[in-house]
mmCIF file of C-alpha atoms in Angstrom:
data_model
loop_
_atom_site.group_PDB
_atom_site.id
_atom_site.type_symbol
_atom_site.label_atom_id
_atom_site.label_comp_id
_atom_site.label_asym_id
_atom_site.label_seq_id
_atom_site.Cartn_x
_atom_site.Cartn_y
_atom_site.Cartn_z
ATOM 1 C CA MET A 1 -6.557 -7.183 19.292
ATOM 2 C CA GLY A 2 -8.641 -4.212 17.968
ATOM 3 C CA SER A 3 -6.542 -3.299 15.260
ATOM 4 C CA ARG A 4 -5.997 -6.883 14.290
ATOM 5 C CA LYS A 5 -9.575 -7.395 13.975
ATOM 6 C CA CYS A 6 -9.804 -3.802 11.995
ATOM 7 C CA GLY A 7 -6.989 -4.967 9.581
ATOM 8 C CA GLY A 8 -8.931 -8.372 9.024
ATOM 9 C CA CYS A 9 -12.052 -6.828 7.997
ATOM 10 C CA LEU A 10 -10.331 -4.170 5.755
ATOM 11 C CA SER A 11 -8.540 -7.440 4.123
ATOM 12 C CA GLY A 12 -11.692 -9.122 3.636
ATOM 13 C CA LEU A 13 -13.210 -6.033 2.171
ATOM 14 C CA LEU A 14 -10.702 -5.911 -0.724
ATOM 15 C CA ILE A 15 -11.761 -9.597 -1.757
ATOM 16 C CA PRO A 16 -15.363 -8.318 -3.032
ATOM 17 C CA LEU A 17 -13.964 -5.257 -4.316
ATOM 18 C CA ALA A 18 -11.568 -7.137 -6.693
ATOM 19 C CA LEU A 19 -14.201 -9.368 -7.663
ATOM 20 C CA TRP A 20 -16.591 -6.692 -8.673
ATOM 21 C CA SER A 21 -13.578 -4.849 -10.664
ATOM 22 C CA ILE A 22 -13.001 -8.162 -12.821
ATOM 23 C CA THR A 23 -16.720 -8.092 -13.350
ATOM 24 C CA VAL A 24 -17.016 -4.621 -14.670
ATOM 25 C CA ASN A 25 -13.894 -4.790 -16.600
ATOM 26 C CA ILE A 26 -15.299 -8.045 -18.346
ATOM 27 C CA LEU A 27 -18.333 -6.120 -19.195
ATOM 28 C CA LEU A 28 -16.317 -3.462 -20.875
ATOM 29 C CA TYR A 29 -15.584 -5.751 -23.573
ATOM 30 C CA PHE A 30 -19.074 -6.451 -24.574
ATOM 31 C CA PRO A 31 -20.873 -2.883 -25.368
ATOM 32 C CA ASN A 32 -24.286 -3.129 -25.015
ATOM 33 C CA GLY A 33 -24.150 -6.867 -24.132
ATOM 34 C CA GLN A 34 -22.786 -7.903 -27.711
ATOM 35 C CA THR A 35 -19.612 -9.914 -28.462
ATOM 36 C CA SER A 36 -18.711 -8.934 -32.229
ATOM 37 C CA TYR A 37 -16.850 -5.692 -31.248
ATOM 38 C CA ALA A 38 -14.621 -7.450 -28.881
ATOM 39 C CA SER A 39 -13.907 -10.017 -31.700
ATOM 40 C CA SER A 40 -13.276 -7.458 -34.287
ATOM 41 C CA ASN A 41 -11.076 -5.198 -32.249
ATOM 42 C CA LYS A 42 -13.679 -2.124 -32.066
ATOM 43 C CA LEU A 43 -13.175 -1.260 -28.442
ATOM 44 C CA THR A 44 -11.145 1.350 -26.523
ATOM 45 C CA ASN A 45 -7.773 1.129 -26.361
ATOM 46 C CA TYR A 46 -7.904 1.351 -22.401
ATOM 47 C CA VAL A 47 -9.814 -2.068 -22.060
ATOM 48 C CA TRP A 48 -6.741 -3.773 -23.425
ATOM 49 C CA TYR A 49 -4.626 -2.666 -20.121
ATOM 50 C CA PHE A 50 -6.402 -5.022 -18.083
ATOM 51 C CA GLU A 51 -6.981 -2.725 -15.173
ATOM 52 C CA GLY A 52 -9.826 -4.079 -13.751
ATOM 53 C CA ILE A 53 -8.948 -7.749 -14.209
ATOM 54 C CA CYS A 54 -5.522 -8.137 -13.600
ATOM 55 C CA PHE A 55 -4.336 -5.266 -11.439
ATOM 56 C CA SER A 56 -7.594 -4.050 -9.425
ATOM 57 C CA GLY A 57 -8.661 -7.801 -9.670
ATOM 58 C CA VAL A 58 -6.515 -10.605 -9.358
ATOM 59 C CA MET A 59 -3.431 -8.803 -8.079
ATOM 60 C CA MET A 60 -5.768 -7.415 -5.196
ATOM 61 C CA LEU A 61 -6.953 -11.063 -4.462
ATOM 62 C CA ILE A 62 -3.521 -12.009 -3.968
ATOM 63 C CA VAL A 63 -2.818 -9.018 -1.942
ATOM 64 C CA ALA A 64 -5.825 -9.653 0.206
ATOM 65 C CA ALA A 65 -5.006 -13.286 0.656
ATOM 66 C CA VAL A 66 -1.599 -12.668 2.071
ATOM 67 C CA LEU A 67 -2.767 -9.628 4.070
ATOM 68 C CA LEU A 68 -5.363 -11.979 5.884
ATOM 69 C CA VAL A 69 -2.698 -14.837 6.465
ATOM 70 C CA LEU A 70 -0.306 -12.095 8.135
ATOM 71 C CA GLU A 71 -3.481 -11.308 10.193
ATOM 72 C CA ASN A 72 -3.760 -14.832 11.323
ATOM 73 C CA ASN A 73 -2.538 -15.380 15.053
ATOM 74 C CA ASN A 74 -1.112 -18.827 14.314
ATOM 75 C CA ASN A 75 1.176 -17.712 11.545
ATOM 76 C CA CYS A 76 4.821 -18.862 11.537
ATOM 77 C CA LYS A 77 7.489 -16.952 13.092
ATOM 78 C CA CYS A 78 10.352 -15.594 10.920
ATOM 79 C CA CYS A 79 13.125 -15.341 13.581
ATOM 80 C CA GLN A 80 13.911 -16.804 17.097
ATOM 81 C CA SER A 81 12.436 -13.805 18.865
ATOM 82 C CA GLU A 82 8.648 -13.527 19.146
ATOM 83 C CA ASN A 83 8.776 -9.719 19.157
ATOM 84 C CA CYS A 84 11.162 -9.794 16.281
ATOM 85 C CA SER A 85 8.507 -12.197 14.450
ATOM 86 C CA LYS A 86 5.679 -9.767 15.028
ATOM 87 C CA LYS A 87 7.640 -6.944 13.538
ATOM 88 C CA TYR A 88 8.514 -8.540 10.356
ATOM 89 C CA MET A 89 4.859 -9.507 9.883
ATOM 90 C CA THR A 90 4.369 -5.994 10.219
ATOM 91 C CA LEU A 91 6.786 -5.096 7.687
ATOM 92 C CA LEU A 92 5.500 -7.458 5.185
ATOM 93 C CA SER A 93 1.611 -6.221 5.724
ATOM 94 C CA ILE A 94 3.128 -2.663 4.974
ATOM 95 C CA ILE A 95 4.909 -3.884 1.839
ATOM 96 C CA PHE A 96 1.918 -5.597 0.664
ATOM 97 C CA SER A 97 -0.461 -2.995 1.314
ATOM 98 C CA ALA A 98 1.666 -0.574 -0.666
ATOM 99 C CA LEU A 99 1.406 -3.145 -3.509
ATOM 100 C CA GLY A 100 -2.211 -2.993 -3.346
ATOM 101 C CA ILE A 101 -2.151 0.580 -3.489
ATOM 102 C CA ALA A 102 0.208 0.684 -6.440
ATOM 103 C CA CYS A 103 -2.121 -1.893 -8.158
ATOM 104 C CA SER A 104 -5.507 -0.170 -7.491
ATOM 105 C CA GLY A 105 -3.633 3.088 -8.123
ATOM 106 C CA TYR A 106 -2.842 1.740 -11.617
ATOM 107 C CA CYS A 107 -6.361 0.784 -12.289
ATOM 108 C CA LEU A 108 -7.825 4.355 -10.954
ATOM 109 C CA VAL A 109 -5.365 6.264 -13.472
ATOM 110 C CA ILE A 110 -6.145 3.834 -16.506
ATOM 111 C CA SER A 111 -9.898 3.738 -15.767
ATOM 112 C CA ALA A 112 -9.808 7.776 -15.797
ATOM 113 C CA LEU A 113 -7.926 8.084 -18.914
ATOM 114 C CA GLY A 114 -10.296 5.867 -20.486
ATOM 115 C CA LEU A 115 -13.287 7.829 -19.340
ATOM 116 C CA VAL A 116 -11.913 11.289 -20.509
ATOM 117 C CA GLN A 117 -10.921 9.542 -23.889
ATOM 118 C CA GLY A 118 -14.497 8.324 -24.492
ATOM 119 C CA PRO A 119 -15.367 5.318 -26.438
ATOM 120 C CA TYR A 120 -14.186 3.989 -29.929
ATOM 121 C CA CYS A 121 -17.431 4.053 -31.991
ATOM 122 C CA ARG A 122 -18.702 4.418 -35.666
ATOM 123 C CA THR A 123 -19.526 8.000 -36.678
ATOM 124 C CA LEU A 124 -20.510 9.743 -39.674
ATOM 125 C CA HIS A 125 -16.627 9.795 -40.748
ATOM 126 C CA GLY A 126 -16.081 5.944 -39.795
ATOM 127 C CA TRP A 127 -14.747 4.285 -36.635
ATOM 128 C CA GLU A 128 -13.008 6.878 -34.474
ATOM 129 C CA TYR A 129 -12.507 8.221 -31.107
ATOM 130 C CA ALA A 130 -15.428 10.988 -31.519
ATOM 131 C CA PHE A 131 -14.662 12.934 -28.107
ATOM 132 C CA GLU A 132 -10.964 12.632 -27.879
ATOM 133 C CA GLY A 133 -10.514 16.269 -28.428
ATOM 134 C CA THR A 134 -13.013 17.251 -26.277
ATOM 135 C CA ALA A 135 -10.867 16.865 -22.921
ATOM 136 C CA GLY A 136 -13.780 15.045 -21.340
ATOM 137 C CA ARG A 137 -16.214 17.901 -21.755
ATOM 138 C CA PHE A 138 -18.800 15.297 -23.463
ATOM 139 C CA LEU A 139 -19.368 13.776 -19.908
ATOM 140 C CA THR A 140 -21.482 16.591 -19.218
ATOM 141 C CA ASP A 141 -22.891 17.289 -22.569
ATOM 142 C CA SER A 142 -24.937 14.469 -23.454
ATOM 143 C CA SER A 143 -26.165 16.168 -26.799
ATOM 144 C CA LEU A 144 -22.824 15.056 -28.204
ATOM 145 C CA TRP A 145 -23.384 11.502 -27.549
ATOM 146 C CA ILE A 146 -25.540 11.011 -30.769
ATOM 147 C CA GLN A 147 -22.315 11.380 -32.869
ATOM 148 C CA CYS A 148 -21.670 7.735 -31.860
ATOM 149 C CA LEU A 149 -23.669 5.452 -34.122
ATOM 150 C CA GLU A 150 -22.628 2.089 -33.201
ATOM 151 C CA PRO A 151 -22.702 0.341 -30.795
ATOM 152 C CA ALA A 152 -25.736 1.560 -29.475
ATOM 153 C CA HIS A 153 -25.427 3.140 -26.211
ATOM 154 C CA VAL A 154 -21.811 2.788 -26.231
ATOM 155 C CA VAL A 155 -20.979 6.379 -24.458
ATOM 156 C CA GLU A 156 -23.251 5.438 -21.573
ATOM 157 C CA TRP A 157 -21.929 2.043 -21.227
ATOM 158 C CA ASN A 158 -18.418 3.327 -21.114
ATOM 159 C CA ILE A 159 -19.251 6.178 -18.881
ATOM 160 C CA ILE A 160 -21.017 3.815 -16.244
ATOM 161 C CA LEU A 161 -18.426 1.217 -16.192
ATOM 162 C CA PHE A 162 -15.289 3.171 -16.055
ATOM 163 C CA SER A 163 -16.969 5.250 -13.436
ATOM 164 C CA ILE A 164 -17.566 2.183 -11.318
ATOM 165 C CA LEU A 165 -14.043 1.111 -11.662
ATOM 166 C CA ILE A 166 -12.634 4.388 -10.578
ATOM 167 C CA ALA A 167 -14.885 4.132 -7.481
ATOM 168 C CA LEU A 168 -14.076 0.296 -6.579
ATOM 169 C CA SER A 169 -10.096 0.947 -7.431
ATOM 170 C CA GLY A 170 -10.476 4.225 -5.322
ATOM 171 C CA LEU A 171 -12.017 2.417 -2.547
ATOM 172 C CA GLN A 172 -8.952 -0.121 -2.558
ATOM 173 C CA VAL A 173 -6.573 2.589 -2.357
ATOM 174 C CA ILE A 174 -8.282 4.019 0.532
ATOM 175 C CA VAL A 175 -8.344 0.448 2.339
ATOM 176 C CA CYS A 176 -4.823 -0.320 1.439
ATOM 177 C CA LEU A 177 -4.042 3.136 2.818
ATOM 178 C CA ILE A 178 -5.854 2.560 6.204
ATOM 179 C CA ARG A 179 -4.005 -0.732 6.549
ATOM 180 C CA VAL A 180 -0.766 1.190 6.125
ATOM 181 C CA VAL A 181 -1.628 3.678 8.823
ATOM 182 C CA ILE A 182 -2.786 0.758 11.237
ATOM 183 C CA GLN A 183 0.631 -1.029 10.719
ATOM 184 C CA LEU A 184 2.397 2.111 10.907
ATOM 185 C CA SER A 185 0.914 2.849 14.261
ATOM 186 C CA LYS A 186 2.017 -0.542 15.527
ATOM 187 C CA ILE A 187 5.387 0.360 14.823
ATOM 188 C CA LEU A 188 5.477 3.701 16.305
ATOM 189 C CA CYS A 189 3.265 3.699 18.844
ATOM 190 C CA GLY A 190 3.662 -0.050 19.973
ATOM 191 C CA THR A 191 5.733 -0.676 23.363
ATOM 192 C CA TYR A 192 8.607 -2.767 21.580
ATOM 193 C CA SER A 193 11.857 -3.398 22.802
ATOM 194 C CA VAL A 194 15.153 -2.666 20.623
ATOM 195 C CA ILE A 195 17.307 -5.669 20.204
ATOM 196 C CA ILE A 196 20.844 -4.381 19.861
ATOM 197 C CA GLN A 197 24.174 -6.445 19.012
ATOM 198 C CA VAL A 198 26.972 -5.502 21.853
ATOM 199 C CA THR A 199 30.371 -5.621 20.428
ATOM 200 C CA ASP A 200 31.910 -3.616 23.701
ATOM 201 C CA PRO A 201 31.544 -5.986 26.838
ATOM 202 C CA HIS A 202 31.707 -3.109 29.182
ATOM 203 C CA TRP A 203 28.605 -1.350 27.599
ATOM 204 C CA ARG A 204 25.726 -0.812 29.811
ATOM 205 C CA PRO A 205 22.284 -0.214 28.690
ATOM 206 C CA ASP A 206 21.639 1.876 31.519
ATOM 207 C CA LEU A 207 23.724 4.573 29.599
ATOM 208 C CA PHE A 208 20.045 5.424 27.993
ATOM 209 C CA ARG A 209 18.933 6.086 31.444
ATOM 210 C CA SER A 210 21.081 8.581 32.652
ATOM 211 C CA THR A 211 20.064 11.834 34.156
ATOM 212 C CA SER A 212 23.176 14.244 33.300
ATOM 213 C CA ALA A 213 22.078 15.057 29.756
ATOM 214 C CA ALA A 214 25.485 16.403 28.688
ATOM 215 C CA GLN A 215 28.211 13.996 29.854
ATOM 216 C CA ASP A 216 25.949 10.828 29.343
ATOM 217 C CA SER A 217 24.965 11.921 25.697
ATOM 218 C CA MET A 218 28.651 12.308 24.759
ATOM 219 C CA ASN A 219 29.310 8.612 26.365
ATOM 220 C CA LEU A 220 26.549 7.579 24.415
ATOM 221 C CA VAL A 221 27.658 8.830 21.100
ATOM 222 C CA GLY A 222 31.141 7.011 21.715
ATOM 223 C CA ARG A 223 29.081 3.999 22.623
ATOM 224 C CA PHE A 224 26.893 4.270 19.725
ATOM 225 C CA PHE A 225 29.739 3.926 17.130
ATOM 226 C CA LYS A 226 31.118 0.822 18.636
ATOM 227 C CA LEU A 227 27.898 -0.946 17.836
ATOM 228 C CA HIS A 228 27.605 -2.713 14.387
ATOM 229 C CA HIS A 229 23.953 -2.479 13.570
ATOM 230 C CA PHE A 230 20.547 -1.975 15.049
ATOM 231 C CA LEU A 231 17.304 -3.613 14.368
ATOM 232 C CA PRO A 232 15.400 -1.665 11.779
ATOM 233 C CA PHE A 233 11.903 -0.191 11.675
ATOM 234 C CA LEU A 234 11.678 -1.027 15.626
ATOM 235 C CA LEU A 235 10.457 2.241 17.348
ATOM 236 C CA PRO A 236 10.422 2.087 21.255
ATOM 237 C CA SER A 237 7.570 3.366 23.367
ATOM 238 C CA CYS A 238 9.408 6.299 24.217
ATOM 239 C CA LEU A 239 8.315 7.888 21.401
ATOM 240 C CA LEU A 240 5.267 8.149 22.906
ATOM 241 C CA LYS A 241 6.941 9.912 25.894
ATOM 242 C CA LEU A 242 8.956 12.461 24.451
ATOM 243 C CA SER A 243 7.980 14.695 27.472
ATOM 244 C CA HIS A 244 10.158 12.574 29.774
ATOM 245 C CA LEU A 245 13.146 12.732 27.579
ATOM 246 C CA ASN A 246 15.734 15.605 27.871
ATOM 247 C CA PHE A 247 16.962 17.166 24.781
ATOM 248 C CA PHE A 248 20.068 14.973 24.106
ATOM 249 C CA ARG A 249 18.255 11.934 24.625
ATOM 250 C CA ILE A 250 15.834 12.156 21.881
ATOM 251 C CA PRO A 251 18.281 12.186 18.980
ATOM 252 C CA MET A 252 19.976 8.934 20.374
ATOM 253 C CA CYS A 253 16.645 7.291 20.900
ATOM 254 C CA LEU A 254 15.899 7.985 17.099
ATOM 255 C CA LEU A 255 19.354 6.699 15.914
ATOM 256 C CA VAL A 256 18.993 3.685 17.695
ATOM 257 C CA CYS A 257 15.781 3.088 16.209
ATOM 258 C CA LEU A 258 16.135 3.866 12.801
ATOM 259 C CA CYS A 259 19.321 1.574 12.221
ATOM 260 C CA GLY A 260 19.506 -1.897 11.377
ATOM 261 C CA LEU A 261 20.718 -5.143 12.665
ATOM 262 C CA ASN A 262 22.360 -7.806 10.308
ATOM 263 C CA GLN A 263 23.354 -10.693 12.631
ATOM 264 C CA TRP A 264 21.261 -12.327 15.486
ATOM 265 C CA ASN A 265 23.555 -13.930 17.760
ATOM 266 C CA ASN A 266 24.759 -12.592 20.825
ATOM 267 C CA CYS A 267 21.908 -10.024 21.243
ATOM 268 C CA LYS A 268 20.893 -8.166 24.355
ATOM 269 C CA THR A 269 17.552 -6.614 24.895
ATOM 270 C CA CYS A 270 17.305 -2.903 25.863
ATOM 271 C CA ILE A 271 14.303 -1.187 26.752
ATOM 272 C CA LEU A 272 15.334 2.716 26.002
ATOM 273 C CA CYS A 273 12.204 3.919 28.046
#
């Protein structure tokens, strides 16, 4: 319950961050509050990558909405087993959180490049990137900013807005990373069963509980290769109690958990620990 509330708060936090990213990116099109430079295409080329509007903005709003839906207790089941349904919801949450990391990471990189490149402005030599060859040194040397004659205060405008975009997208990356950690902890540390498809009618789940390490491990290997597929990404609670497992049962436990199940009929549930 606590992790669900935390996940919902984190997903909700993505919404204002996305809205602020859209607002800041739009302001980049109007240096010093003037619209004429956008219509004449006298802006830095990195504003046309729509990093704040599309990726750190609209895409993150979609990601946040999906994550909030997945956190809802009343979401639909994706399969017959309630346990299976929860695990697939967890997997979807990890996928969309990873998508959020990709989108906000894109905005972070593009904004950093735009900040280092500097603004497109009019100098004594005409319209050009006055600080393109300085490798970002102009950021700490304000005496160089007078090279840009037009638009007025364009250097400060770009530095402030691109820095805000970097901060907002960086926060989005952190939030999505935390969500991935939370969802992975549910998988790695949850008390879930492992559902396996049995093809040998004489196969007995209590082989996993055997106390004779050597003999039972050999039997387990033989039985293991007679099974078709195992449910993916469902790690049992026994991984939290590795001290109670002998040497030979640990790799078998991992193998059972990391394979995948393609069919749901005629399944039996086996608690490994």
